[in-house]
Coordinates of C-alpha atoms and ligand atoms in Angstrom, one line a residue:
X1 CA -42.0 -6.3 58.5
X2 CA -44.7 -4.8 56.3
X3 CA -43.3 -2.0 55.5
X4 CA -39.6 -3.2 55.0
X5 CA -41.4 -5.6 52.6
X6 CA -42.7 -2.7 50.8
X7 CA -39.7 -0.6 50.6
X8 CA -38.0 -4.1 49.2
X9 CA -41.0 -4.2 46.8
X10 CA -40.3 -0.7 45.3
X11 CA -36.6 -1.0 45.5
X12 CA -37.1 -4.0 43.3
X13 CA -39.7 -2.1 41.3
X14 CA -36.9 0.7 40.7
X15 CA -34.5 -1.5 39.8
X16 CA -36.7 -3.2 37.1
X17 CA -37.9 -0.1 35.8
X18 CA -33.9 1.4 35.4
X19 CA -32.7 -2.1 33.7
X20 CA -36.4 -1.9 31.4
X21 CA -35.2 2.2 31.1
X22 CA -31.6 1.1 30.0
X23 CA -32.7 -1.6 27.4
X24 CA -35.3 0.7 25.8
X25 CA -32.5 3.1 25.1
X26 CA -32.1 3.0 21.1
X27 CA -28.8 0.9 20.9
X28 CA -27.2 3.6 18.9
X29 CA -27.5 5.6 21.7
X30 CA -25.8 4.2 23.8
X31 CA -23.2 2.8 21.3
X32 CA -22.9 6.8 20.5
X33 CA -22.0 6.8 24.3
X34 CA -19.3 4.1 24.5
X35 CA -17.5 4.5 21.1
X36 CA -14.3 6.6 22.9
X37 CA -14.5 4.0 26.1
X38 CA -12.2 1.4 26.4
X39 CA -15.7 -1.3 25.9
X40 CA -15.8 -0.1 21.7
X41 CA -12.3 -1.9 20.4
X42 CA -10.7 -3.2 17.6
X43 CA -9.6 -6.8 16.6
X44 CA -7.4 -8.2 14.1
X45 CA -8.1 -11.0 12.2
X46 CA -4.6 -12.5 10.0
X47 CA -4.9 -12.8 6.4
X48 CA -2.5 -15.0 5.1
X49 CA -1.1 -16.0 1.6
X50 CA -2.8 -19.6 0.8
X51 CA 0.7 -20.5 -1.3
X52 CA 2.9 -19.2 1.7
X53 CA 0.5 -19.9 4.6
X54 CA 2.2 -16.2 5.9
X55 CA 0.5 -13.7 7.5
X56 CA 0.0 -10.7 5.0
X57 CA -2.3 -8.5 6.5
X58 CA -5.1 -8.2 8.5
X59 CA -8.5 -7.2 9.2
X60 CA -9.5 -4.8 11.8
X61 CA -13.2 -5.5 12.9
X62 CA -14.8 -3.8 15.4
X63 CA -16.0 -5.2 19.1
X64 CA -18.5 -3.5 22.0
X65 CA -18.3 -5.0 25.5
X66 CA -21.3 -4.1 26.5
X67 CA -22.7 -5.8 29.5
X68 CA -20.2 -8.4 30.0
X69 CA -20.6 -10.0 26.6
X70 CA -19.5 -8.6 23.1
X71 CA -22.6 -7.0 21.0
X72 CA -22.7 -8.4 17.2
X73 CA -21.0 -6.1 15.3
X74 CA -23.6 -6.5 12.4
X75 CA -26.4 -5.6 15.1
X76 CA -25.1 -2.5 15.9
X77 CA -23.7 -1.2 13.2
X78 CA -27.0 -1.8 11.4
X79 CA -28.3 0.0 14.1
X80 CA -26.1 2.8 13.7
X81 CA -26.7 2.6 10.2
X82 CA -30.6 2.8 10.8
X83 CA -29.9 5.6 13.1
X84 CA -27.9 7.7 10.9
X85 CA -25.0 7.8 12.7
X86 CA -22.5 5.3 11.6
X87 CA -20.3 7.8 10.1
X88 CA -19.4 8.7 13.6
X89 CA -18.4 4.9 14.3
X90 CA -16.1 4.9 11.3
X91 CA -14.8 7.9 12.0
X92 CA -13.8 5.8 15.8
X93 CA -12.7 3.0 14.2
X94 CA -10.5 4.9 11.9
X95 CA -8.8 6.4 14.9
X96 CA -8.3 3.3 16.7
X97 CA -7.1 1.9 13.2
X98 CA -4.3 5.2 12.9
X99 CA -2.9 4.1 16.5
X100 CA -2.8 0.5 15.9
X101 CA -1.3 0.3 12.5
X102 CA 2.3 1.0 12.6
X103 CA 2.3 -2.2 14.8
X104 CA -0.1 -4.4 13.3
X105 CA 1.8 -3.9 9.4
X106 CA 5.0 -4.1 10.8
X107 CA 4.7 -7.2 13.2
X108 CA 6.6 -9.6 11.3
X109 CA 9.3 -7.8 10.7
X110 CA 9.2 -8.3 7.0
X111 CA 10.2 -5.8 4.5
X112 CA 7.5 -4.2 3.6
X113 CA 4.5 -3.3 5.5
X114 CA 1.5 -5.4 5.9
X115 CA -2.0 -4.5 4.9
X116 CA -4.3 -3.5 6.8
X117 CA -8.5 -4.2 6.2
X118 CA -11.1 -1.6 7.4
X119 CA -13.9 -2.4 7.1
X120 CA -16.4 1.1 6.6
X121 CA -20.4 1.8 5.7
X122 CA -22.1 2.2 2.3
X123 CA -23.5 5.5 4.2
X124 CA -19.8 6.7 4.3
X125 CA -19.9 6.5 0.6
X126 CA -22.7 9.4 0.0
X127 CA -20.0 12.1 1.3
X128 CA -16.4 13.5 0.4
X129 CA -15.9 13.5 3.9
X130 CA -14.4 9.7 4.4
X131 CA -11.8 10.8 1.7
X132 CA -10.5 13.3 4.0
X133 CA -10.8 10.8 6.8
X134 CA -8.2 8.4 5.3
X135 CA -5.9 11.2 4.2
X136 CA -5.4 11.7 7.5
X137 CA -5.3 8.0 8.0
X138 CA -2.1 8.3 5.4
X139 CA -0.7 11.2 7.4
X140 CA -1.0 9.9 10.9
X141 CA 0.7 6.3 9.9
X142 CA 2.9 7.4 7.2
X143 CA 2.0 4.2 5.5
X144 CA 1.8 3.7 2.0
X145 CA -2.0 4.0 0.8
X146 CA -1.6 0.9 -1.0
X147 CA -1.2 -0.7 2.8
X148 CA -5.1 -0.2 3.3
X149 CA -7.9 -2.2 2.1
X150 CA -11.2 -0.6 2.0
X151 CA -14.1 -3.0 2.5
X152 CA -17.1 -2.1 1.6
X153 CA -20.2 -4.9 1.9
X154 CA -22.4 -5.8 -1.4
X155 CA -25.2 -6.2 0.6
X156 CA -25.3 -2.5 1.1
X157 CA -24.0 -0.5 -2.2
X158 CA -27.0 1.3 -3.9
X159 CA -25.8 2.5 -7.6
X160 CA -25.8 6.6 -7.3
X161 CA -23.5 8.9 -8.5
X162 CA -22.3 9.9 -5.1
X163 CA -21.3 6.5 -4.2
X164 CA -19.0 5.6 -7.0
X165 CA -17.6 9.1 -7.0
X166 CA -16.1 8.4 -3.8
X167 CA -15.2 4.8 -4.6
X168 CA -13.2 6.4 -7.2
X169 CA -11.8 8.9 -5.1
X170 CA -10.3 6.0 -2.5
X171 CA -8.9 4.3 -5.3
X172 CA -7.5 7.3 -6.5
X173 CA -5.6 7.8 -2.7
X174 CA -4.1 4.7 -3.8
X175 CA -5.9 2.5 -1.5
X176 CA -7.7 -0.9 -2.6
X177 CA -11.2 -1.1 -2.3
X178 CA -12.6 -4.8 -1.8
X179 CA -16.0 -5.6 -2.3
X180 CA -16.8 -7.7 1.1
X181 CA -19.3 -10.2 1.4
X182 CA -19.4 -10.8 -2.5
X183 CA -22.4 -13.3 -3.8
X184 CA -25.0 -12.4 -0.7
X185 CA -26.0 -9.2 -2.3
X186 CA -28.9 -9.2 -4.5
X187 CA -27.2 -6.8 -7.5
X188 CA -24.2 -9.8 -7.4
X189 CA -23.5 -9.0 -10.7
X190 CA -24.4 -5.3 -11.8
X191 CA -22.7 -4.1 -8.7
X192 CA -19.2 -5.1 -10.5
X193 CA -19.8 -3.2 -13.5
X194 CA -21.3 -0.3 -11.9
X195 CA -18.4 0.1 -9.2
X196 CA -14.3 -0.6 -9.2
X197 CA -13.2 -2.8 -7.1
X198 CA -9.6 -4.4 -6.6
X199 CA -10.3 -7.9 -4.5
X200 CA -13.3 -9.5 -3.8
X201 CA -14.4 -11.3 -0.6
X202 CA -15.7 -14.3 -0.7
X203 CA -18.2 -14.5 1.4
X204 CA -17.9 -17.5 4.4
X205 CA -21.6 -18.7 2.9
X206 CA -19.9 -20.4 0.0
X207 CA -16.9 -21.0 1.5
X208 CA -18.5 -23.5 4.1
X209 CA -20.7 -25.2 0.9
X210 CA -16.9 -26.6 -0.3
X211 CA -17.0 -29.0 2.6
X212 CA -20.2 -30.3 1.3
X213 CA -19.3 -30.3 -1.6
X214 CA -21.6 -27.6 -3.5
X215 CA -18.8 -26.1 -5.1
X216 CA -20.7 -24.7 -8.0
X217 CA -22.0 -21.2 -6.9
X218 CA -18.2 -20.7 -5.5
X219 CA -16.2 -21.9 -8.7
X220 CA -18.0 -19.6 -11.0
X221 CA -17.7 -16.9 -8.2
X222 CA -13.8 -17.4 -8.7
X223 CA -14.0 -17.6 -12.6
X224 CA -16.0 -14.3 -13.2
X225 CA -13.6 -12.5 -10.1
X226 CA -10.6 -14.1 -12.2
X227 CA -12.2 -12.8 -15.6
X228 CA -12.4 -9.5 -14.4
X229 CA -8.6 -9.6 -13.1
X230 CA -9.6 -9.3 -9.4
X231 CA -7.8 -10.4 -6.4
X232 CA -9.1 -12.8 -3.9
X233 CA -9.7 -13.2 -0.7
X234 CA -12.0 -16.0 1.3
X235 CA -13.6 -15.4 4.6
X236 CA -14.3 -18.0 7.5
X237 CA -11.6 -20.4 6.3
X238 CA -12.1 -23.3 8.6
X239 CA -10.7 -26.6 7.3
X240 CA -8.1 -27.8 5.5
X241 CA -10.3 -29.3 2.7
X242 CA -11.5 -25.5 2.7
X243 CA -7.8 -24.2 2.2
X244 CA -6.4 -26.9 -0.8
X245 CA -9.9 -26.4 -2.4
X246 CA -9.5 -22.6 -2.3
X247 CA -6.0 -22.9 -3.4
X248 CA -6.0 -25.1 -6.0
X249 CA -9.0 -22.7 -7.5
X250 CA -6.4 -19.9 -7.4
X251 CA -7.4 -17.5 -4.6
X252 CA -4.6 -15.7 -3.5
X253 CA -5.4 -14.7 -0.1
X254 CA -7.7 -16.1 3.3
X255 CA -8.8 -15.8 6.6
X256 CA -10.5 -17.8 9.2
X257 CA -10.5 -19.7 12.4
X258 CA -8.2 -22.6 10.7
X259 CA -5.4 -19.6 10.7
X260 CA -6.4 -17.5 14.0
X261 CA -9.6 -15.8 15.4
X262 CA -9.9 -12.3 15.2
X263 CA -7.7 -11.2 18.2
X264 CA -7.1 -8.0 20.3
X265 CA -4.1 -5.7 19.1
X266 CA -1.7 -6.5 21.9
X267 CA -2.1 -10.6 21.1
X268 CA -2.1 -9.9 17.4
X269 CA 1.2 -8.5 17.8
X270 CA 2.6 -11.3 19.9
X271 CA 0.6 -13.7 17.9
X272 CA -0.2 -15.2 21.6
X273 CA -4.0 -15.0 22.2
X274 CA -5.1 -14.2 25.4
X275 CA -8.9 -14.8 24.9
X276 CA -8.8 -17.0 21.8
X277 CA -5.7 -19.2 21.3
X278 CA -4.7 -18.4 17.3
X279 CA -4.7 -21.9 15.2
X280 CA -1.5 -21.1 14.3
X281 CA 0.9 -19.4 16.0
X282 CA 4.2 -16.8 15.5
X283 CA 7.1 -19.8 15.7
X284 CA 5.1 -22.1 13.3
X285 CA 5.2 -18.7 10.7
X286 CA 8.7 -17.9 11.8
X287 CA 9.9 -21.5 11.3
X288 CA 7.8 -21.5 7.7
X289 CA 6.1 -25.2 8.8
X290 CA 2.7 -23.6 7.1
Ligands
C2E301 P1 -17.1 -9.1 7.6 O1 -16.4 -7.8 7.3 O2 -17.5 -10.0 6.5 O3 -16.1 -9.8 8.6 C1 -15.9 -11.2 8.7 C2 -16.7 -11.8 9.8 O4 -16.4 -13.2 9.8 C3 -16.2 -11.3 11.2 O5 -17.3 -11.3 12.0 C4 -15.2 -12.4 11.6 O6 -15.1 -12.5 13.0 C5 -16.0 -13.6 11.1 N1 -15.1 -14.8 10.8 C6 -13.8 -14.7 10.5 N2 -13.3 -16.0 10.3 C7 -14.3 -16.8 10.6 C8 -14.4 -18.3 10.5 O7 -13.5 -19.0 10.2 N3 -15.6 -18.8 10.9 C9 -16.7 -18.0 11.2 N4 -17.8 -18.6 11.6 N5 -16.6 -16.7 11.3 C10 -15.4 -16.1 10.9 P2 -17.6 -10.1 13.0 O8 -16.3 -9.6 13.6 O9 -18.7 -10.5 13.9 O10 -18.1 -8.9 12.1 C11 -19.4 -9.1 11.4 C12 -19.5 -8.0 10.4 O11 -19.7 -6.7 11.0 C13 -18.4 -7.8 9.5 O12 -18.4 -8.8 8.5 C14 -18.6 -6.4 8.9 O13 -19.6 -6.4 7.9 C15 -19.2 -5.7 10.2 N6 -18.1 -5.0 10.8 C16 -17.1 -5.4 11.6 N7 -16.3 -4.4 12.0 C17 -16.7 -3.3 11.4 C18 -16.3 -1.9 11.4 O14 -15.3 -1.5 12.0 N8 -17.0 -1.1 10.6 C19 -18.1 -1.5 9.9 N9 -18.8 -0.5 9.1 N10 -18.5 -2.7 9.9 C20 -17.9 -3.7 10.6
MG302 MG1 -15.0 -7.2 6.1
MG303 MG1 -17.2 -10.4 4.7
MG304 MG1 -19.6 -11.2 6.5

């Protein structure tokens, strides 16, 4: 019985020791070594018109199973960022994006094609290289370039010549570039001088102040956007009170829980969530009730 013990002890020893071995693992690593496995993903979150209430695009964000939960996407990829390799992710997520697209823009059978948000790094910005990523984007979908939304998060943009010389070279592909997260950064204002952007995010921060109603930090957001001629959208849209406040301001565009989760492709298409029911679902758009 001793000795069983013992070999249970160092069994159990081994084990610990390969979990502790896995978790040490720099997350980027092993991000690096599930990006072309079915556990990296993309979901799409709806972004509807607030006049309409119809679906008019969406956002693809991306999602890691990794051991049986989904990672935080802003964990890893500021991992991946602090690694250096996040170009590699985009380059992934602009695959995944290529295959998916022709469904997601076309979904609703509407005239035109839908947009489509991809979200990328401020690291992709310090190389030419993304701009012949989304040519190929172009060519692979045959979708207008006006059909994709560039995000690119304040937070993140460092002035430098590289940086807006790229900007302007997605702009000039005829995509739109949205500044994402817009009011959490700390150059807030500089950044919109420095750069061209074509909508600005509002971020969910001030979007969740309107229920309380500390609506001042968001109204001027919307005034200076509007003075500058920029489009809209808000992010984390949750409430009603949220929507006819946003609406009544003039923002054009929103997402959030109140309209649908972010959902796998396959349920975004059939607007039927398998893993998060949508708030609103494909009849209530089709019969116009929103
Ligand atoms: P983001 O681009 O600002 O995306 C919006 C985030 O808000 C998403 O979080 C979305 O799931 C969440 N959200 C949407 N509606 C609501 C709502 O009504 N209530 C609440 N509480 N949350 C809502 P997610 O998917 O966790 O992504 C977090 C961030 O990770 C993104 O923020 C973006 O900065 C980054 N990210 C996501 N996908 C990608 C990607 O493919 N590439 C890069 N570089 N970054 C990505
Ligand atoms: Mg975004
Ligand atoms: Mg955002
Ligand atoms: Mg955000």
């Amino acid at each position: 019985p001793l000795m069983s013990a013992g070999i249970f002890l160092s069994a159990s020893i081994g084990v610990a020791a390969y979990h502790l071995g896995r978790r040490r693992e720099p997350m980027a690593t092993e991000l690096l070594r599930a990006i072309n496995t079915p556990a990296v993903s993309l979901y799409y979150q709806p972004i509807v018109d607030l006049n309409s209430g119809a679906r008019v695009g969406a956002e693809a964000l991306i999602r890691w199973e990794r051991e049986g939960k989904f990672e935080s996407p802003e964990r890893f990829i500021l991992a991946a960022e602090t690694a250096g390799v996040v170009t590699r992710v985009t380059q992934r997520v602009l695959q995944m994006a290529a295959d998916d697209a022709a469904f997601v823009t076309h979904c609703d059978h509407g005239a035109r094609p839908q947009h489509l948000s991809i979200n990328i790094s401020v690291q992709d910005l310090q190389s030419t290289e993304i701009i012949s990523e989304l040519r190929k984007l172009m060519v692979k979908t045959n979708l207008p370039a006006s059909c994709f939304w560039i995000e690119i998060t304040e937070r993140a943009l460092l002035e430098g010549a590289t940086t807006s010389e790229v900007l302007a070279a997605i702009r000039a592909l005829g995509m739109k570039v949205a500044l994402d997260d817009f009011g959490t950064g700390y150059s807030c204002l500089s950044v919109l001088t420095e750069f061209k952007f074509d909508i600005l995010k509002i971020d969910r921060v001030f979007v969740s102040q309107i229920e309380t109603g500390s609506t001042l930090m968001i109204e001027h957001i919307i005034k200076l956007g509007q003075s500058l001629g920029l489009e809209f959208v808000a992010e984390g849209v949750e409430t009603t009170a949220q929507r006819d406040f946003l609406r009544d301001m003039g923002v054009r565009y929103a997402q959030g829980w109140l309209y649908s989760r972010p959902l796998p492709v396959m349920s975004y298409i059939s607007e039927r969530g398998k893993y998060y029911a949508p708030a609103v679902n494909c009849t209530q758009y089709q019969a116009g009730r929103l």
